[in-house]
Each structure stands twice: as C-alpha cells, then as structure tokens.
PDB file of C-alpha atoms and ligand atoms in Angstrom:
ATOM      1  CA  MET X 119     -32.678  29.526  59.261  1.00 88.00           C
ATOM      2  CA  LYS X 120     -34.457  27.094  57.300  1.00 93.00           C
ATOM      3  CA  PRO X 121     -33.898  23.847  58.122  1.00 97.00           C
ATOM      4  CA  ILE X 122     -32.056  21.329  55.501  1.00 98.00           C
ATOM      5  CA  ILE X 123     -32.329  18.004  54.322  1.00 98.00           C
ATOM      6  CA  ALA X 124     -29.284  17.185  52.235  1.00 98.00           C
ATOM      7  CA  LEU X 125     -29.535  13.864  50.128  1.00 99.00           C
ATOM      8  CA  ASN X 126     -26.094  12.194  48.727  1.00 98.00           C
ATOM      9  CA  PHE X 127     -26.478  10.187  46.118  1.00 98.00           C
ATOM     10  CA  LYS X 128     -22.917   8.675  46.876  1.00 98.00           C
ATOM     11  CA  THR X 129     -22.198   6.137  43.610  1.00 98.00           C
ATOM     12  CA  TYR X 130     -25.532   3.845  44.059  1.00 98.00           C
ATOM     13  CA  ARG X 131     -26.592   2.387  40.946  1.00 98.00           C
ATOM     14  CA  GLU X 132     -30.327   3.325  42.070  1.00 98.00           C
ATOM     15  CA  SER X 133     -29.137   7.053  42.070  1.00 98.00           C
ATOM     16  CA  LEU X 134     -27.287   7.170  38.614  1.00 98.00           C
ATOM     17  CA  GLY X 135     -28.864   8.796  35.340  1.00 98.00           C
ATOM     18  CA  LYS X 136     -32.247   9.118  34.721  1.00 98.00           C
ATOM     19  CA  LYS X 137     -32.694   7.894  38.255  1.00 98.00           C
ATOM     20  CA  GLY X 138     -30.540  10.649  39.612  1.00 98.00           C
ATOM     21  CA  ILE X 139     -33.251  12.642  37.370  1.00 98.00           C
ATOM     22  CA  GLU X 140     -36.211  11.175  39.171  1.00 98.00           C
ATOM     23  CA  LEU X 141     -34.648  11.756  42.804  1.00 98.00           C
ATOM     24  CA  SER X 142     -33.901  15.518  42.186  1.00 98.00           C
ATOM     25  CA  GLN X 143     -37.568  15.933  40.968  1.00 98.00           C
ATOM     26  CA  ILE X 144     -38.916  14.311  44.175  1.00 98.00           C
ATOM     27  CA  ALA X 145     -36.235  16.643  46.027  1.00 98.00           C
ATOM     28  CA  ALA X 146     -38.014  19.659  43.776  1.00 98.00           C
ATOM     29  CA  GLU X 147     -41.739  18.747  44.755  1.00 98.00           C
ATOM     30  CA  VAL X 148     -40.926  18.327  48.304  1.00 98.00           C
ATOM     31  CA  ALA X 149     -38.952  21.431  48.993  1.00 98.00           C
ATOM     32  CA  LEU X 150     -41.889  23.298  47.427  1.00 98.00           C
ATOM     33  CA  LEU X 151     -44.396  21.484  49.108  1.00 97.00           C
ATOM     34  CA  THR X 152     -42.472  22.277  52.396  1.00 97.00           C
ATOM     35  CA  GLY X 153     -40.474  25.029  52.324  1.00 97.00           C
ATOM     36  CA  VAL X 154     -37.752  23.058  53.790  1.00 98.00           C
ATOM     37  CA  ARG X 155     -34.628  23.458  52.093  1.00 98.00           C
ATOM     38  CA  ILE X 156     -33.727  19.991  50.035  1.00 98.00           C
ATOM     39  CA  VAL X 157     -30.077  19.777  48.873  1.00 98.00           C
ATOM     40  CA  VAL X 158     -29.143  17.060  46.069  1.00 99.00           C
ATOM     41  CA  ALA X 159     -25.460  15.946  45.573  1.00 99.00           C
ATOM     42  CA  PRO X 160     -26.041  13.795  42.948  1.00 98.00           C
ATOM     43  CA  GLN X 161     -23.342  11.564  40.855  1.00 98.00           C
ATOM     44  CA  THR X 162     -20.450  13.736  39.593  1.00 98.00           C
ATOM     45  CA  VAL X 163     -21.437  12.518  35.647  1.00 98.00           C
ATOM     46  CA  ASP X 164     -24.961  14.119  36.326  1.00 98.00           C
ATOM     47  CA  LEU X 165     -24.379  17.063  37.959  1.00 98.00           C
ATOM     48  CA  ARG X 166     -24.791  19.372  34.770  1.00 98.00           C
ATOM     49  CA  GLN X 167     -28.029  17.700  33.634  1.00 98.00           C
ATOM     50  CA  ILE X 168     -29.209  17.590  37.079  1.00 98.00           C
ATOM     51  CA  ALA X 169     -28.553  21.726  38.005  1.00 98.00           C
ATOM     52  CA  ASP X 170     -30.283  22.239  34.454  1.00 98.00           C
ATOM     53  CA  ILE X 171     -33.779  21.323  36.286  1.00 97.00           C
ATOM     54  CA  TYR X 172     -33.047  21.944  40.325  1.00 98.00           C
ATOM     55  CA  ASP X 173     -31.456  24.743  41.710  1.00 97.00           C
ATOM     56  CA  ASP X 174     -30.359  23.489  44.842  1.00 98.00           C
ATOM     57  CA  VAL X 175     -27.420  20.967  43.629  1.00 98.00           C
ATOM     58  CA  PHE X 176     -24.487  20.240  45.504  1.00 99.00           C
ATOM     59  CA  ALA X 177     -21.535  18.365  44.164  1.00 98.00           C
ATOM     60  CA  GLN X 178     -20.137  15.222  46.199  1.00 98.00           C
ATOM     61  CA  HIS X 179     -16.207  16.616  46.220  1.00 98.00           C
ATOM     62  CA  ALA X 180     -14.281  19.217  44.864  1.00 98.00           C
ATOM     63  CA  ASP X 181     -10.550  19.363  44.116  1.00 98.00           C
ATOM     64  CA  HIS X 182      -8.427  21.600  45.528  1.00 98.00           C
ATOM     65  CA  ASN X 183      -6.658  22.691  42.240  1.00 94.00           C
ATOM     66  CA  PRO X 184      -7.923  25.772  39.770  1.00 95.00           C
ATOM     67  CA  ALA X 185      -8.666  25.460  36.133  1.00 96.00           C
ATOM     68  CA  GLY X 186      -5.585  24.125  34.022  1.00 97.00           C
ATOM     69  CA  ALA X 187      -3.433  20.946  33.604  1.00 98.00           C
ATOM     70  CA  TYR X 188      -5.160  18.953  36.565  1.00 97.00           C
ATOM     71  CA  THR X 189      -6.423  16.010  34.754  1.00 98.00           C
ATOM     72  CA  GLY X 190      -9.475  14.348  36.439  1.00 97.00           C
ATOM     73  CA  SER X 191      -9.809  17.196  38.798  1.00 97.00           C
ATOM     74  CA  ILE X 192     -13.281  18.511  39.787  1.00 98.00           C
ATOM     75  CA  THR X 193     -12.980  22.050  40.051  1.00 98.00           C
ATOM     76  CA  LEU X 194     -14.785  25.098  41.378  1.00 98.00           C
ATOM     77  CA  GLU X 195     -14.820  26.707  38.321  1.00 98.00           C
ATOM     78  CA  GLY X 196     -16.411  24.056  36.660  1.00 98.00           C
ATOM     79  CA  LEU X 197     -19.227  23.794  39.371  1.00 98.00           C
ATOM     80  CA  LYS X 198     -19.836  27.396  38.701  1.00 98.00           C
ATOM     81  CA  ASP X 199     -20.314  26.849  35.188  1.00 98.00           C
ATOM     82  CA  ALA X 200     -22.470  23.891  35.514  1.00 98.00           C
ATOM     83  CA  LYS X 201     -24.977  26.155  38.085  1.00 98.00           C
ATOM     84  CA  VAL X 202     -23.877  23.999  41.028  1.00 98.00           C
ATOM     85  CA  LYS X 203     -24.425  25.622  44.289  1.00 98.00           C
ATOM     86  CA  GLY X 204     -22.482  24.035  46.539  1.00 98.00           C
ATOM     87  CA  THR X 205     -20.204  21.041  47.213  1.00 99.00           C
ATOM     88  CA  LEU X 206     -19.374  18.305  50.190  1.00 98.00           C
ATOM     89  CA  LEU X 207     -15.986  18.582  51.004  1.00 98.00           C
ATOM     90  CA  ASN X 208     -13.980  15.820  53.247  1.00 98.00           C
ATOM     91  CA  HIS X 209     -16.782  13.254  53.049  1.00 98.00           C
ATOM     92  CA  SER X 210     -15.702  10.334  55.148  1.00 98.00           C
ATOM     93  CA  GLU X 211     -15.426   8.038  51.927  1.00 98.00           C
ATOM     94  CA  LYS X 212     -13.537  11.124  50.137  1.00 98.00           C
ATOM     95  CA  ARG X 213     -11.157  12.148  53.050  1.00 98.00           C
ATOM     96  CA  VAL X 214      -8.880  15.010  52.002  1.00 98.00           C
ATOM     97  CA  THR X 215      -5.759  17.019  53.911  1.00 98.00           C
ATOM     98  CA  GLU X 216      -6.115  19.703  55.959  1.00 98.00           C
ATOM     99  CA  LYS X 217      -4.404  21.906  53.206  1.00 98.00           C
ATOM    100  CA  GLN X 218      -6.624  21.040  50.367  1.00 98.00           C
ATOM    101  CA  ILE X 219      -9.337  21.872  52.782  1.00 98.00           C
ATOM    102  CA  GLU X 220      -8.128  25.486  53.182  1.00 98.00           C
ATOM    103  CA  GLU X 221      -7.254  25.606  49.540  1.00 98.00           C
ATOM    104  CA  THR X 222     -10.589  24.187  48.072  1.00 98.00           C
ATOM    105  CA  ILE X 223     -12.558  26.826  50.439  1.00 98.00           C
ATOM    106  CA  GLY X 224     -10.877  29.129  49.125  1.00 98.00           C
ATOM    107  CA  LEU X 225     -11.355  28.697  45.891  1.00 98.00           C
ATOM    108  CA  ALA X 226     -15.189  27.995  46.872  1.00 98.00           C
ATOM    109  CA  LYS X 227     -15.350  31.690  48.207  1.00 98.00           C
ATOM    110  CA  LYS X 228     -14.001  33.090  44.973  1.00 97.00           C
ATOM    111  CA  GLU X 229     -16.886  31.003  42.920  1.00 97.00           C
ATOM    112  CA  LYS X 230     -19.494  32.039  45.663  1.00 98.00           C
ATOM    113  CA  ILE X 231     -19.832  28.334  46.363  1.00 98.00           C
ATOM    114  CA  GLU X 232     -20.904  26.711  49.456  1.00 98.00           C
ATOM    115  CA  VAL X 233     -19.328  24.589  51.075  1.00 98.00           C
ATOM    116  CA  MET X 234     -20.483  21.499  53.303  1.00 99.00           C
ATOM    117  CA  LEU X 235     -17.264  20.183  54.796  1.00 98.00           C
ATOM    118  CA  CYS X 236     -17.914  16.811  56.547  1.00 98.00           C
ATOM    119  CA  THR X 237     -16.357  15.422  59.946  1.00 98.00           C
ATOM    120  CA  LYS X 238     -16.154  12.726  61.829  1.00 98.00           C
ATOM    121  CA  ASP X 239     -16.642  13.905  65.413  1.00 98.00           C
ATOM    122  CA  ALA X 240     -16.362  16.958  67.501  1.00 98.00           C
ATOM    123  CA  GLU X 241     -13.069  17.558  67.637  1.00 98.00           C
ATOM    124  CA  GLU X 242     -12.324  17.360  64.041  1.00 98.00           C
ATOM    125  CA  SER X 243     -15.099  19.630  63.526  1.00 98.00           C
ATOM    126  CA  ALA X 244     -13.770  22.800  66.118  1.00 98.00           C
ATOM    127  CA  ARG X 245     -10.456  22.314  64.457  1.00 98.00           C
ATOM    128  CA  LEU X 246     -11.629  22.786  61.002  1.00 98.00           C
ATOM    129  CA  ALA X 247     -14.309  25.623  61.923  1.00 98.00           C
ATOM    130  CA  LYS X 248     -11.362  28.420  61.596  1.00 98.00           C
ATOM    131  CA  TYR X 249     -11.452  27.838  57.577  1.00 98.00           C
ATOM    132  CA  ARG X 250     -15.178  29.184  57.556  1.00 98.00           C
ATOM    133  CA  PRO X 251     -17.313  26.418  55.816  1.00 98.00           C
ATOM    134  CA  THR X 252     -20.302  27.452  54.905  1.00 98.00           C
ATOM    135  CA  TYR X 253     -21.755  24.253  57.001  1.00 98.00           C
ATOM    136  CA  ILE X 254     -20.420  21.057  58.803  1.00 98.00           C
ATOM    137  CA  ALA X 255     -22.023  18.288  58.797  1.00 98.00           C
ATOM    138  CA  VAL X 256     -20.714  16.024  61.497  1.00 98.00           C
ATOM    139  CA  GLU X 257     -21.240  12.392  60.492  1.00 98.00           C
ATOM    140  CA  PRO X 258     -19.318   9.085  62.740  1.00 97.00           C
ATOM    141  CA  PRO X 259     -18.512   6.893  60.232  1.00 97.00           C
ATOM    142  CA  GLU X 260     -19.427   3.787  62.213  1.00 96.00           C
ATOM    143  CA  LEU X 261     -22.956   4.653  61.492  1.00 97.00           C
ATOM    144  CA  ILE X 262     -22.411   5.364  57.924  1.00 97.00           C
ATOM    145  CA  GLY X 263     -24.946   3.142  56.096  1.00 96.00           C
ATOM    146  CA  SER X 264     -25.524   1.424  59.075  1.00 96.00           C
ATOM    147  CA  GLY X 265     -29.392   2.232  59.580  1.00 96.00           C
ATOM    148  CA  ILE X 266     -28.815   3.107  62.917  1.00 96.00           C
ATOM    149  CA  SER X 267     -29.356   7.402  63.487  1.00 97.00           C
ATOM    150  CA  VAL X 268     -26.319   9.668  64.795  1.00 97.00           C
ATOM    151  CA  SER X 269     -29.423  11.626  66.024  1.00 96.00           C
ATOM    152  CA  THR X 270     -30.801   8.666  68.071  1.00 94.00           C
ATOM    153  CA  ALA X 271     -27.740   6.420  69.068  1.00 96.00           C
ATOM    154  CA  LYS X 272     -25.295   8.868  69.520  1.00 97.00           C
ATOM    155  CA  PRO X 273     -26.847  12.313  69.969  1.00 98.00           C
ATOM    156  CA  GLU X 274     -23.556  13.627  72.397  1.00 98.00           C
ATOM    157  CA  VAL X 275     -21.712  13.786  68.993  1.00 98.00           C
ATOM    158  CA  VAL X 276     -24.016  16.278  67.851  1.00 98.00           C
ATOM    159  CA  THR X 277     -24.320  18.473  70.762  1.00 98.00           C
ATOM    160  CA  SER X 278     -20.646  17.859  71.828  1.00 98.00           C
ATOM    161  CA  THR X 279     -19.921  19.620  67.787  1.00 98.00           C
ATOM    162  CA  ILE X 280     -22.402  22.124  68.082  1.00 98.00           C
ATOM    163  CA  GLU X 281     -21.157  23.556  71.269  1.00 98.00           C
ATOM    164  CA  ALA X 282     -17.195  22.912  69.880  1.00 98.00           C
ATOM    165  CA  VAL X 283     -17.912  24.529  66.773  1.00 98.00           C
ATOM    166  CA  GLU X 284     -19.731  27.709  68.362  1.00 98.00           C
ATOM    167  CA  LYS X 285     -16.504  28.354  70.459  1.00 98.00           C
ATOM    168  CA  VAL X 286     -14.487  29.016  66.871  1.00 98.00           C
ATOM    169  CA  ALA X 287     -17.111  30.545  64.467  1.00 97.00           C
ATOM    170  CA  LYS X 288     -20.961  31.009  63.552  1.00 98.00           C
ATOM    171  CA  ILE X 289     -21.248  27.892  61.339  1.00 98.00           C
ATOM    172  CA  PRO X 290     -24.435  25.665  61.062  1.00 98.00           C
ATOM    173  CA  VAL X 291     -23.703  21.993  62.082  1.00 98.00           C
ATOM    174  CA  LEU X 292     -25.669  19.457  60.276  1.00 98.00           C
ATOM    175  CA  CYS X 293     -25.346  15.774  61.035  1.00 98.00           C
ATOM    176  CA  GLY X 294     -25.840  12.491  59.019  1.00 98.00           C
ATOM    177  CA  ALA X 295     -25.205   8.815  59.349  1.00 98.00           C
ATOM    178  CA  GLY X 296     -27.952   6.011  59.618  1.00 98.00           C
ATOM    179  CA  ILE X 297     -30.759   8.768  59.312  1.00 98.00           C
ATOM    180  CA  SER X 298     -33.779   6.963  58.412  1.00 98.00           C
ATOM    181  CA  ASN X 299     -36.892   8.304  59.216  1.00 98.00           C
ATOM    182  CA  SER X 300     -38.801  11.362  60.499  1.00 98.00           C
ATOM    183  CA  LEU X 301     -38.195  11.087  63.933  1.00 98.00           C
ATOM    184  CA  ASP X 302     -34.372  11.100  63.456  1.00 98.00           C
ATOM    185  CA  VAL X 303     -34.767  13.588  61.442  1.00 98.00           C
ATOM    186  CA  LYS X 304     -36.891  15.565  64.005  1.00 98.00           C
ATOM    187  CA  ARG X 305     -34.546  14.615  66.738  1.00 98.00           C
ATOM    188  CA  ALA X 306     -31.681  16.064  65.064  1.00 98.00           C
ATOM    189  CA  ILE X 307     -33.617  19.424  64.698  1.00 98.00           C
ATOM    190  CA  GLU X 308     -34.494  19.088  68.549  1.00 98.00           C
ATOM    191  CA  LEU X 309     -30.633  18.542  69.351  1.00 98.00           C
ATOM    192  CA  GLY X 310     -29.875  21.871  67.784  1.00 98.00           C
ATOM    193  CA  ALA X 311     -28.664  21.071  64.085  1.00 98.00           C
ATOM    194  CA  CYS X 312     -29.787  22.811  61.119  1.00 98.00           C
ATOM    195  CA  GLY X 313     -30.468  19.865  59.083  1.00 98.00           C
ATOM    196  CA  VAL X 314     -29.244  16.492  58.339  1.00 98.00           C
ATOM    197  CA  LEU X 315     -27.166  14.451  55.556  1.00 98.00           C
ATOM    198  CA  LEU X 316     -28.216  11.145  54.419  1.00 98.00           C
ATOM    199  CA  ALA X 317     -28.268   8.498  51.996  1.00 98.00           C
ATOM    200  CA  SER X 318     -29.014   5.006  51.377  1.00 98.00           C
ATOM    201  CA  ALA X 319     -32.648   5.428  53.037  1.00 98.00           C
ATOM    202  CA  PHE X 320     -33.674   8.028  50.708  1.00 98.00           C
ATOM    203  CA  VAL X 321     -31.996   6.524  47.659  1.00 98.00           C
ATOM    204  CA  LYS X 322     -32.542   2.924  48.401  1.00 98.00           C
ATOM    205  CA  SER X 323     -36.155   3.591  49.809  1.00 98.00           C
ATOM    206  CA  PRO X 324     -39.065   1.465  47.572  1.00 98.00           C
ATOM    207  CA  ASP X 325     -40.819   4.840  47.838  1.00 98.00           C
ATOM    208  CA  PRO X 326     -38.567   7.778  48.284  1.00 98.00           C
ATOM    209  CA  LYS X 327     -40.999  10.452  47.613  1.00 98.00           C
ATOM    210  CA  LYS X 328     -42.865   9.420  50.485  1.00 98.00           C
ATOM    211  CA  LEU X 329     -40.288   9.058  52.924  1.00 98.00           C
ATOM    212  CA  LEU X 330     -38.963  12.503  51.853  1.00 98.00           C
ATOM    213  CA  LEU X 331     -42.525  14.111  52.382  1.00 98.00           C
ATOM    214  CA  GLU X 332     -42.491  12.825  55.598  1.00 98.00           C
ATOM    215  CA  MET X 333     -38.982  13.839  57.047  1.00 98.00           C
ATOM    216  CA  ALA X 334     -39.938  17.332  55.390  1.00 98.00           C
ATOM    217  CA  GLU X 335     -43.251  17.650  57.144  1.00 98.00           C
ATOM    218  CA  ALA X 336     -41.803  16.822  60.188  1.00 98.00           C
ATOM    219  CA  ILE X 337     -39.741  19.551  60.497  1.00 98.00           C
ATOM    220  CA  ALA X 338     -41.229  22.181  58.154  1.00 96.00           C
TER     221      ALA X 338
HETATM  222  O1  G3P R 483     -23.359  11.761  53.392  1.00 67.69           O
HETATM  223  C1  G3P R 483     -24.239  10.792  53.784  1.00 67.69           C
HETATM  224  C2  G3P R 483     -23.746   9.736  54.225  1.00 67.69           C
HETATM  225  O2  G3P R 483     -22.750   9.549  54.441  1.00 67.69           O
HETATM  226  C3  G3P R 483     -25.016   8.763  55.614  1.00 67.69           C
HETATM  227  O3  G3P R 483     -25.121   7.912  54.708  1.00 67.69           O
HETATM  228  O4  G3P R 483     -26.713   5.717  54.250  1.00 67.69           O
HETATM  229  O5  G3P R 483     -26.155   6.041  56.411  1.00 67.69           O
HETATM  230  O6  G3P R 483     -27.280   7.772  55.393  1.00 67.69           O
HETATM  231  P1  G3P R 483     -26.004   6.862  55.204  1.00 67.69           P
END
C-alpha cells in the first residue's frame, strides 16, 4: 500500500484559516509530485473549505452521536456532507471512552468514512483493534510535540504495536510523536509502519513545502 504522511494541524495559530488552506495546497502539490498519500487534518472550523480544494482531508475528531439534538457535536454525517474523507479518533489531546470508540467507528463505517484511531502503546492498540478502525496510529504521549521522534527514540513502540495489532486484525499501523525530518519518516517505514502522523514540525516549519517534499521523497 502507498505510504502515508498524515498532517495534524491541531489548533495552532499557524494552521488557522488562510494558513490552513496554504498548508493544504502544499500537501496537494507534494502528493501529486511524489505519489505519497498525504492526509491533512485541518482545524474543525476550516474543514469544509479545505475539503473543497483538496480531496484527502480528515477531521481531528468525530463524535459518537448521530445527527440530531447534540449541540456542539461533530457528526459523521456532517463530515460526509462536507466531503471529508476520514477522521482521527481518540487523539492523545482528545481521548474518548472505549464505548465511544466503538460507536464512532460504527457510524463511520455506515458513512464510509476512514478512521485513524490513535493509541498510546501496543497494549491499547491490540485492545482496540477489535473495533476494526481503518488505521491505528500509535503515539507515545511523552514524545508528542517534543521534537524527539518515536521512530528514532522508541522504535520498540512501533514494532511491538505492529506485532500486537497483527495478532488481532490486518490493520495498517502509523506512528507519530516528535516526527521532525525525512530520516524519522524513513525510519518509521523501515520499522514496518505504513506511515507517520505529525503536527508541529510541519505546521511550524519556516519552509513547510521543503520539509514535506523531503519527507515524501524519502519514502516515495
Ligand atoms: O497527531 C500528531 C501529534 O500528536 C504529534 O505531534 O507535534 O509531535 O508531531 P508532533
């Protein structure tokens, strides 16, 4: 399968509104140039606008309730209507209960929306794999935003997660936390991951296009 670079814009000022559109245009160009799948997860308020100009957009979170009287919820139905292709779920900064994970994945399957389920380690990944998300993205919380890459500093987290998930179901595993450069990305693929999930290094880069191109070229 095509390697994946998933870019979480979080709620950084550097990724809001017009800046989020520019970052997504960069993702579109690099995906076209290299053939690597590049997913962007923009801020919720920018989702519909960005999904109009790029076809590989994920939400950063989706709720477990259907359409209806659920003030403030991000529904799977709403994401589908906005032409959003997938969603992150259970991100370290937006944890949900196991019941919510099960229900959200159920709704996502109905809407044919991909789910990238975030986990903190191999044990959690194996436990949640039974809900059959499209992807599992393992991210040790202590390395998130640290600039110290999981694939370099804690490769055993990646390999043990891949092994543990394999025993339950055939689900591609990504890794994230501290991914900062093309070597970190290359290393993740060498360890057996299908891709990486990253945020700060891309969003806050003085030259995000150069960085993303280097990362994608390293695994193209
Ligand atoms: O979702 C990706 C994220 O949690 C990792 O953040 O800034 O370490 O790339 P960062």
